[in-house]
Structure formats: C-alpha cells, structure tokens
PDB file of C-alpha atoms in Angstrom:
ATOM      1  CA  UNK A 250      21.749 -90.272  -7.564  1.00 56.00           C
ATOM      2  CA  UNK A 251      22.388 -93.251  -4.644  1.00 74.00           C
ATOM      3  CA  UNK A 252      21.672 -95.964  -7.110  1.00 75.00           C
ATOM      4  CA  UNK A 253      24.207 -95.045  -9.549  1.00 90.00           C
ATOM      5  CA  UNK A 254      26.801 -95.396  -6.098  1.00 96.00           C
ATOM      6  CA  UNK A 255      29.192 -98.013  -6.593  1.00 97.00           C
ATOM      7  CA  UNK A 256      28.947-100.584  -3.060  1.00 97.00           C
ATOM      8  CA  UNK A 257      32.172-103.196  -2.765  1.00 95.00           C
ATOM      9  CA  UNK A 258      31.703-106.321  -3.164  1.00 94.00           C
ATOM     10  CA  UNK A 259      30.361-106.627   0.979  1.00 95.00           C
ATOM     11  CA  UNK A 260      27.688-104.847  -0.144  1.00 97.00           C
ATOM     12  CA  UNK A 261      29.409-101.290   1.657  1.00 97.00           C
ATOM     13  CA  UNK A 262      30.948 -97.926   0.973  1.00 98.00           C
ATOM     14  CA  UNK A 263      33.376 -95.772   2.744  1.00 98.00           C
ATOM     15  CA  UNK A 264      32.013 -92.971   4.091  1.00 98.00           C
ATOM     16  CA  UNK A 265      34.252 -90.412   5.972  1.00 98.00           C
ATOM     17  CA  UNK A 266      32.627 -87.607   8.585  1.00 98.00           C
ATOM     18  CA  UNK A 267      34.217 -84.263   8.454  1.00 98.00           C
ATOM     19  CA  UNK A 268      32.974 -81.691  10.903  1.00 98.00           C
ATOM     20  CA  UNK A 269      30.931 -79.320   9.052  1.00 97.00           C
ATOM     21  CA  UNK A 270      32.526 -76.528  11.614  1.00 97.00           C
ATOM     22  CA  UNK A 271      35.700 -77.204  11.955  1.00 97.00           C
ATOM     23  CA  UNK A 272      36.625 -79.005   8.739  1.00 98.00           C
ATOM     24  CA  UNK A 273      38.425 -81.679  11.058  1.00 98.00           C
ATOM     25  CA  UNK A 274      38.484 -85.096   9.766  1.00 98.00           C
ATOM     26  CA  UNK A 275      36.293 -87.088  12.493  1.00 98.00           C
ATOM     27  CA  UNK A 276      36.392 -90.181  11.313  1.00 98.00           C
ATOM     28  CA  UNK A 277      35.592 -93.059   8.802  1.00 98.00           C
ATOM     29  CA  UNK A 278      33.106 -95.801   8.626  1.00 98.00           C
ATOM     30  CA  UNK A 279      31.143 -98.008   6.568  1.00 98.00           C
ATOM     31  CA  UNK A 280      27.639 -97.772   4.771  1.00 98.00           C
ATOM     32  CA  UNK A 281      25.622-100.282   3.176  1.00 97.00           C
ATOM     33  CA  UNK A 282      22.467 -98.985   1.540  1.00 96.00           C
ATOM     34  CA  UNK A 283      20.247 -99.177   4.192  1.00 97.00           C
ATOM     35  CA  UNK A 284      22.362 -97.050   6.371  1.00 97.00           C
ATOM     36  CA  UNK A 285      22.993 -94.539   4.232  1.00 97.00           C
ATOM     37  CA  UNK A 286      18.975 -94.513   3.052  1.00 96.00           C
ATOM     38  CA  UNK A 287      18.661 -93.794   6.987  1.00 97.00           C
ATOM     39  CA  UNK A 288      21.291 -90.933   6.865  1.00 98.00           C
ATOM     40  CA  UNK A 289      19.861 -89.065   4.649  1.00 97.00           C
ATOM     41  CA  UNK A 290      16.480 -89.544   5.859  1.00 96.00           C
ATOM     42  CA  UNK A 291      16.833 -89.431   9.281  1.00 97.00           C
ATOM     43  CA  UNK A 292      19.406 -86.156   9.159  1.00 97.00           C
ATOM     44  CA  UNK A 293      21.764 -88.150  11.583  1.00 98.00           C
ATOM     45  CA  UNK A 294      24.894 -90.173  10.677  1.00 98.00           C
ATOM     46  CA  UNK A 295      23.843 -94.405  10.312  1.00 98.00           C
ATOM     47  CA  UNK A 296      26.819 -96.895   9.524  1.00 98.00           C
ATOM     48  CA  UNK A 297      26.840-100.960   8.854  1.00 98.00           C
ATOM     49  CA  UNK A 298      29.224-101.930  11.700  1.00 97.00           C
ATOM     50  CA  UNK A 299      31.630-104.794  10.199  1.00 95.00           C
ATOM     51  CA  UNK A 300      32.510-106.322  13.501  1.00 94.00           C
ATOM     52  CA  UNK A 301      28.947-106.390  14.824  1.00 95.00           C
ATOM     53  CA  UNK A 302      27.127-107.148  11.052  1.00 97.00           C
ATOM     54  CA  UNK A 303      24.557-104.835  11.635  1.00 97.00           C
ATOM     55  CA  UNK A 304      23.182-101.361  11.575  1.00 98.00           C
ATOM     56  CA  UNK A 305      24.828 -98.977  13.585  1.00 97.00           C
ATOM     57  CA  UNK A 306      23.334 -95.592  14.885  1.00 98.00           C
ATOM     58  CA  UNK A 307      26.554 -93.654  15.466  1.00 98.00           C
ATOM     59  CA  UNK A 308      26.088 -92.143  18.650  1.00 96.00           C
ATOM     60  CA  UNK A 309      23.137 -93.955  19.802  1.00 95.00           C
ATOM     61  CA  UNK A 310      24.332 -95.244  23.003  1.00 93.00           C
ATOM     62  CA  UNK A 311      27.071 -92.649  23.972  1.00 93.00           C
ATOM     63  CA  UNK A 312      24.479 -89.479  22.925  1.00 95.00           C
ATOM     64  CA  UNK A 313      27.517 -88.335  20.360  1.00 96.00           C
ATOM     65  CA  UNK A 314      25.380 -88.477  17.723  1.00 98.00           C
ATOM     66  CA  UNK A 315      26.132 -86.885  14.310  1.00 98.00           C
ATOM     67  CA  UNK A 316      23.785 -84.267  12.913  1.00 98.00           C
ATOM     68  CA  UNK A 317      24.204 -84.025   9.170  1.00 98.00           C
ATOM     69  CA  UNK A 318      24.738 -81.229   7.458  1.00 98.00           C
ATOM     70  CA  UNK A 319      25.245 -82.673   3.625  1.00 98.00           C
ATOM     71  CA  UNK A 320      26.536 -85.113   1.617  1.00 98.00           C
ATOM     72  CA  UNK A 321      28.819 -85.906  -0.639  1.00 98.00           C
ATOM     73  CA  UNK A 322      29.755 -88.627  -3.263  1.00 97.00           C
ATOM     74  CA  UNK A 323      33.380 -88.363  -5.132  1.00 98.00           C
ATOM     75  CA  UNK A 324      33.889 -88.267  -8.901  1.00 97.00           C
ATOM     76  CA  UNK A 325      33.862 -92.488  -8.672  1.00 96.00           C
ATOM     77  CA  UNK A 326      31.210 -93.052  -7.100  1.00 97.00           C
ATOM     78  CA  UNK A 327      32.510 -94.873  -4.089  1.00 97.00           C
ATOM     79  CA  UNK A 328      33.362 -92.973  -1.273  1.00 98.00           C
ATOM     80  CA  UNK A 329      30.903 -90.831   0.445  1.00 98.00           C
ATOM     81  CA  UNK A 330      31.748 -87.595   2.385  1.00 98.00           C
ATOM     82  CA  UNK A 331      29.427 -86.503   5.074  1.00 98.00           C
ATOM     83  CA  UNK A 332      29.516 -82.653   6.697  1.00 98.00           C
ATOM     84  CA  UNK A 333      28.175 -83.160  10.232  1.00 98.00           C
ATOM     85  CA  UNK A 334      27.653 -81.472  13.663  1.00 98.00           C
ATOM     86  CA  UNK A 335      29.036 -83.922  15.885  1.00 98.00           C
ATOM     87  CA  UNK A 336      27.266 -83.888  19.942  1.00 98.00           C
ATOM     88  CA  UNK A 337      30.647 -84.605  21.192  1.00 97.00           C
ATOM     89  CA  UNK A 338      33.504 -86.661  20.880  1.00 97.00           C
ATOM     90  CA  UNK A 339      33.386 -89.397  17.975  1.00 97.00           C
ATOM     91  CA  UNK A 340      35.876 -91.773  19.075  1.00 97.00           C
ATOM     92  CA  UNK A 341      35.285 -94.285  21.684  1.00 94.00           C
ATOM     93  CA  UNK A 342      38.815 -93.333  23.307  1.00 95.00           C
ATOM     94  CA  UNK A 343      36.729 -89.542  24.038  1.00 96.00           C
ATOM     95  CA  UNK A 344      39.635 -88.306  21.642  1.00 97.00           C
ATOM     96  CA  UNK A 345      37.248 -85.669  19.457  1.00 97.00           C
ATOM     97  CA  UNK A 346      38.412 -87.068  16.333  1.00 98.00           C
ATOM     98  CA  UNK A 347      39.774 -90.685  15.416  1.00 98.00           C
ATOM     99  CA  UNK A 348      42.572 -89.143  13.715  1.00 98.00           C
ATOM    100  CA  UNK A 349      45.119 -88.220  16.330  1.00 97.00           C
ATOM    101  CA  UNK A 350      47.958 -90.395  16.307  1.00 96.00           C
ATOM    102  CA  UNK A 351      50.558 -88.958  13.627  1.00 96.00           C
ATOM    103  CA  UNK A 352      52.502 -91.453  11.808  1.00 94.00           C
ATOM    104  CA  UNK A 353      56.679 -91.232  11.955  1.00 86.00           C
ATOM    105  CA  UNK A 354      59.287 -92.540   9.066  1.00 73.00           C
ATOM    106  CA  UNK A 355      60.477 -94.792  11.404  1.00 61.00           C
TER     107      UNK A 355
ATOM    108  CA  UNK B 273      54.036 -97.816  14.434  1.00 56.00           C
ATOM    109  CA  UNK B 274      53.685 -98.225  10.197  1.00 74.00           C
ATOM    110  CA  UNK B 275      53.888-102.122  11.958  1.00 75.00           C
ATOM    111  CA  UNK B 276      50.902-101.619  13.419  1.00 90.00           C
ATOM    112  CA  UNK B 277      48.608-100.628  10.851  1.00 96.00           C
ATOM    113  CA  UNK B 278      46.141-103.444   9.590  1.00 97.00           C
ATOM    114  CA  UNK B 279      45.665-103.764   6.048  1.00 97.00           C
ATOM    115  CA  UNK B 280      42.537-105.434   4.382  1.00 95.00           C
ATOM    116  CA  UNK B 281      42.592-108.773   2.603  1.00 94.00           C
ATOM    117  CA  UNK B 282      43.774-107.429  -0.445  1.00 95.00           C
ATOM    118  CA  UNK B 283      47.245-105.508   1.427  1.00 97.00           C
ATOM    119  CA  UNK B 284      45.693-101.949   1.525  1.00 97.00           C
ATOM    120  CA  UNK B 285      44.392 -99.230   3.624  1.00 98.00           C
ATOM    121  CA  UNK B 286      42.184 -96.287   2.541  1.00 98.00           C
ATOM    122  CA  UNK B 287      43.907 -93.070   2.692  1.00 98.00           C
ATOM    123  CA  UNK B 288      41.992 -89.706   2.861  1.00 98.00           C
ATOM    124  CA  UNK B 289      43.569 -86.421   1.515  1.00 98.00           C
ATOM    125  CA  UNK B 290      42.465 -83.667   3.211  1.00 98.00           C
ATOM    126  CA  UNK B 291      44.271 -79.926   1.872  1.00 98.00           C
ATOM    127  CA  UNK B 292      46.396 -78.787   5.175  1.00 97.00           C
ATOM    128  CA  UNK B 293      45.595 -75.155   4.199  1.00 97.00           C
ATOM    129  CA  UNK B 294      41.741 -75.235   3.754  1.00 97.00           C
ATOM    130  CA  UNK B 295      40.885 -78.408   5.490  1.00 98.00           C
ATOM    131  CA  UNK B 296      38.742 -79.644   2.499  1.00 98.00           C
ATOM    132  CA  UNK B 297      38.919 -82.979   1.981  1.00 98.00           C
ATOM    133  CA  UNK B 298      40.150 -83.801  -1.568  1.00 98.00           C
ATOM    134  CA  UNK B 299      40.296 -87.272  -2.343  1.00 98.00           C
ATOM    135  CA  UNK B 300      40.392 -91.138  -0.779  1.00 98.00           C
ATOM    136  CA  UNK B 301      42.599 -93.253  -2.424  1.00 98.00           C
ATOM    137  CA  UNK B 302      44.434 -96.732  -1.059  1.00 98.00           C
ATOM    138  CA  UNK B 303      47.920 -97.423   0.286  1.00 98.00           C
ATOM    139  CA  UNK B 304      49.826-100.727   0.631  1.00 97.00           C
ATOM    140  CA  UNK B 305      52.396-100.897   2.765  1.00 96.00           C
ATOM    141  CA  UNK B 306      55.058-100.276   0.177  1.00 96.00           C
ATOM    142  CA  UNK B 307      52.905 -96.921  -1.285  1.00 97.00           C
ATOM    143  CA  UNK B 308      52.845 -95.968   2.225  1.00 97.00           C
ATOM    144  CA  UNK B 309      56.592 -96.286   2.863  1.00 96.00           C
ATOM    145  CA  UNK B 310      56.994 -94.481  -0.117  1.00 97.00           C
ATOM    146  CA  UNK B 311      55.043 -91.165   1.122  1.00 98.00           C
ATOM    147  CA  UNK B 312      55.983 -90.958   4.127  1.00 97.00           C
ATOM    148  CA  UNK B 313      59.781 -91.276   2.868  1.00 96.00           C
ATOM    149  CA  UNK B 314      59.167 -88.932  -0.123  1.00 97.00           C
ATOM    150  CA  UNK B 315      57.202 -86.272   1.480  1.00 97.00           C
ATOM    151  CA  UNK B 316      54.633 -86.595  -1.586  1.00 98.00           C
ATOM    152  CA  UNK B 317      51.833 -88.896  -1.752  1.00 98.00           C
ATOM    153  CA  UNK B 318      51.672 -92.837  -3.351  1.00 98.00           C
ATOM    154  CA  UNK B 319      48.622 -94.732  -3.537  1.00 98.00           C
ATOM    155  CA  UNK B 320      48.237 -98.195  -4.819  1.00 98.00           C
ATOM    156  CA  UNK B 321      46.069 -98.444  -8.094  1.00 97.00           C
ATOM    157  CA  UNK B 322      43.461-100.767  -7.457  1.00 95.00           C
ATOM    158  CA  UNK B 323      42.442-100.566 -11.523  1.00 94.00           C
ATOM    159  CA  UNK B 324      46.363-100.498 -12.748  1.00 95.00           C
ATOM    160  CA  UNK B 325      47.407-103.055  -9.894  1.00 97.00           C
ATOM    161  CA  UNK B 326      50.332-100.768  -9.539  1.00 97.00           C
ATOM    162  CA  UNK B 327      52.615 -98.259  -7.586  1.00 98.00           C
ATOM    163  CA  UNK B 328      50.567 -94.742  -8.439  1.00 97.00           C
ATOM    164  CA  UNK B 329      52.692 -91.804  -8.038  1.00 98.00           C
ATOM    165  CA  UNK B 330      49.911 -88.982  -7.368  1.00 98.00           C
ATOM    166  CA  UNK B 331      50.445 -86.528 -10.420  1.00 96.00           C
ATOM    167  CA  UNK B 332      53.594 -88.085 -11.557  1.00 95.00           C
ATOM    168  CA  UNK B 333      51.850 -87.199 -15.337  1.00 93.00           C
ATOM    169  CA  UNK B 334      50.028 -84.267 -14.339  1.00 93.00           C
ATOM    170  CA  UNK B 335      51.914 -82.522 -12.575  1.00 95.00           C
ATOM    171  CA  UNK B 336      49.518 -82.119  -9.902  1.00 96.00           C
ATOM    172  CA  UNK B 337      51.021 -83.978  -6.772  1.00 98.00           C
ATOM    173  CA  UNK B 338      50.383 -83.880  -3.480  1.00 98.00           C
ATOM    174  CA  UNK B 339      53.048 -82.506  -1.331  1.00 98.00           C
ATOM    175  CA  UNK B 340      52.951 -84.567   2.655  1.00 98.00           C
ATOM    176  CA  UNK B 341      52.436 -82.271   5.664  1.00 98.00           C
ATOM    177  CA  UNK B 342      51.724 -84.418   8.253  1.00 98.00           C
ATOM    178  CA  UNK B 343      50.179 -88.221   7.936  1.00 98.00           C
ATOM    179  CA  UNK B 344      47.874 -89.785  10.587  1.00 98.00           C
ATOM    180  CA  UNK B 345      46.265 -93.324  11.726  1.00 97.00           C
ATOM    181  CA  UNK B 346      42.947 -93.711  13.334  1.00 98.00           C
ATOM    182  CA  UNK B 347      42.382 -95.259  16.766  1.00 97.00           C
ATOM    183  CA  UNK B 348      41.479 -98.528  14.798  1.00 96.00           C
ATOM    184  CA  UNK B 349      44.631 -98.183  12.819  1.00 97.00           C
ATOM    185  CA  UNK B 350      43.094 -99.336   9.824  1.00 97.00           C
ATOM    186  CA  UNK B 351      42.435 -95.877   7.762  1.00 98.00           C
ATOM    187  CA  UNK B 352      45.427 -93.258   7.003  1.00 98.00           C
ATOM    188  CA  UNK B 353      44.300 -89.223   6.628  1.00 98.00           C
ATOM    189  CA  UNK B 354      46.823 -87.252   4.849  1.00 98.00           C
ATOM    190  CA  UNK B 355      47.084 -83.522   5.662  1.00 98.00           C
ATOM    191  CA  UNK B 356      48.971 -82.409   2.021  1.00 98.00           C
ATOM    192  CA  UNK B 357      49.362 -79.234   0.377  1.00 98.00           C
ATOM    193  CA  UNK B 358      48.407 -80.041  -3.932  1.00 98.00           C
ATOM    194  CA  UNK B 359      49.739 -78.725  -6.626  1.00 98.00           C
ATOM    195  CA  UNK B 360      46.832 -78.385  -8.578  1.00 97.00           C
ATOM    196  CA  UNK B 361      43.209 -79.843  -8.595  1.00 97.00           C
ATOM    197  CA  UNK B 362      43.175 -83.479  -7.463  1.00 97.00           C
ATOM    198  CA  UNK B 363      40.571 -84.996  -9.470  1.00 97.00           C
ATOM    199  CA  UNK B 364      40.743 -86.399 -12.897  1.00 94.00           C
ATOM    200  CA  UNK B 365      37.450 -84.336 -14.034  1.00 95.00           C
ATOM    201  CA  UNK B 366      39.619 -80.589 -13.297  1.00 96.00           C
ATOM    202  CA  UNK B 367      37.824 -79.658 -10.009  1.00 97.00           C
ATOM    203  CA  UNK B 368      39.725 -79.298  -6.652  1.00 97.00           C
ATOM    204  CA  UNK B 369      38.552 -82.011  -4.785  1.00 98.00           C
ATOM    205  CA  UNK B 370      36.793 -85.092  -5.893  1.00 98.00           C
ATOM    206  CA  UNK B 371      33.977 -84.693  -3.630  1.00 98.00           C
ATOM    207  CA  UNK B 372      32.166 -81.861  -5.211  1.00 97.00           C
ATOM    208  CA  UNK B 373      28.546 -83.817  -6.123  1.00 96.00           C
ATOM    209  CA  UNK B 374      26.020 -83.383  -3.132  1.00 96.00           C
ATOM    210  CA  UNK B 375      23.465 -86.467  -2.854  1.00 94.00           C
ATOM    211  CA  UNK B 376      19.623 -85.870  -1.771  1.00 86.00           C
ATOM    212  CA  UNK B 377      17.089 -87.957  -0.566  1.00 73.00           C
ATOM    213  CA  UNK B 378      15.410 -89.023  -3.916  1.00 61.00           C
TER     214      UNK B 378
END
C-alpha cells in the first residue's frame, strides 16, 4: 500500500501527527520513504528534516518522542496522517502542540 | 500576522481541516494567500487547486462546505490547521474524512 503513495517532486510527503488521545492536531512534518519505512517499523514517528537534509528521529534528542498508534493515507495518496502518543511537548517552543497561534482577519 | 506566513515556491501553504466538533481530521488541502484571505473573510473555507490552477470554493458544487471556526498557524508559520464545522462528508469518494485507509508494514 506505501508504493502506490504519491512523494512530491523532493522526493517527500506531508505527514501530519494528531494525538491519538486527545485528537489535538500536534503538528506537521515531512517524510521521504525511508522515514516513513522507519515509522512504521520502528512504532515511533521518523521525518526527513528539510532544513537539515536528513533523517530526523522526532524526539530523539529532547526524549518527546512519538509513539505511533496508526496510520493513515488520504483518498490521494499524498498526505499521511499519523495517530500517536506523544512523551511530551512536540514543539521546540515546549508549546504541546505547534498549532497555537490563531490567525485574525486583520 | 497573515504577513507573516511563508508560502512555498509555488505561493501556497498546506492547510489541514480538522472537524471542531469531533476533532477528526478531515482533509489537507493548499491555500495561497488570496484563498486564505478569502476564508478567513468568508467564514467558509478556499483552497487553491493545485490540478485546476484555480480559486476552489470547498463544496461550492456539492454543497458540502466547510463552515470556519477558528484558523491557526504553526510555530514555523508555514502550515495553516482549520478547526471547521462541514456540511457533509469532505471527500470526493462519500466518506467523512479523506483519511479513512490505514497503511501497514508490508
């Protein structure tokens, strides 16, 4: 079912986290084969980092890892949703969820 | 703070749709700036059609739109989640969300 995913033309897909609890939106990142291989093998959430170019273990160095519960594909085939338990917060500002700056009209 | 949103290469953003009743996550579609404008000025969503290359009224023909409750940035300000009450199912094939095919190891 991952080969018939559709990767851009970098070679990546969206994938966004959702916390299998709390149904909060956690975050999104980017997966490139490889990572998501890992995901799904390992049981813990792996991204392709843009800014670094290279494999990133989300949570590896902060312990906020994300334990994966299941995951998704839409009706496309490219975007990936992932159900996880996260360890603790998921964005680097210690907010628990990237999400948390509400846009305005103005 | 719409100024401070980055947009890819190509003048979008990705925009997740997650139901502000249930919490599922529906859809991910993509915003430019002017689709954007136009939900957060509406109070129903717009995405940019990447396939159409054109302004894409969410269930303008269906009937099925997506009315805004609330629309967020992430810390990188490059993704958009939309909390939005639909009208119907959001995806094309008749089921709620888009995301409703798990993927597995093999």
């Amino acid at each position: 079912m991952v080969k018939n995913l559709k990767f851009n033309e970098k070679g990546l897909i969206p994938a966004i986290v959702q916390d299998d609890d709390t149904g909060e939106v956690l975050m999104l990142g980017y997966m490139n084969e490889e990572s998501l291989g890992l995901t799904l093998s390992s049981g813990e959430v792996w991204f392709y980092s843009r800014s670094r170019k290279e494999l990133w273990h989300k949570g590896a160095t902060s312990g906020n890892r994300l334990i994966v519960g299941s995951v998704w594909k839409d009706c496309d085939n490219d975007v990936i949703l992932v159900k996880a338990a996260p360890l603790g917060p998921v964005c680097h500002t210690g907010e628990k969820t990237c999400f948390f700056e509400k846009l305005t009209k103005t």
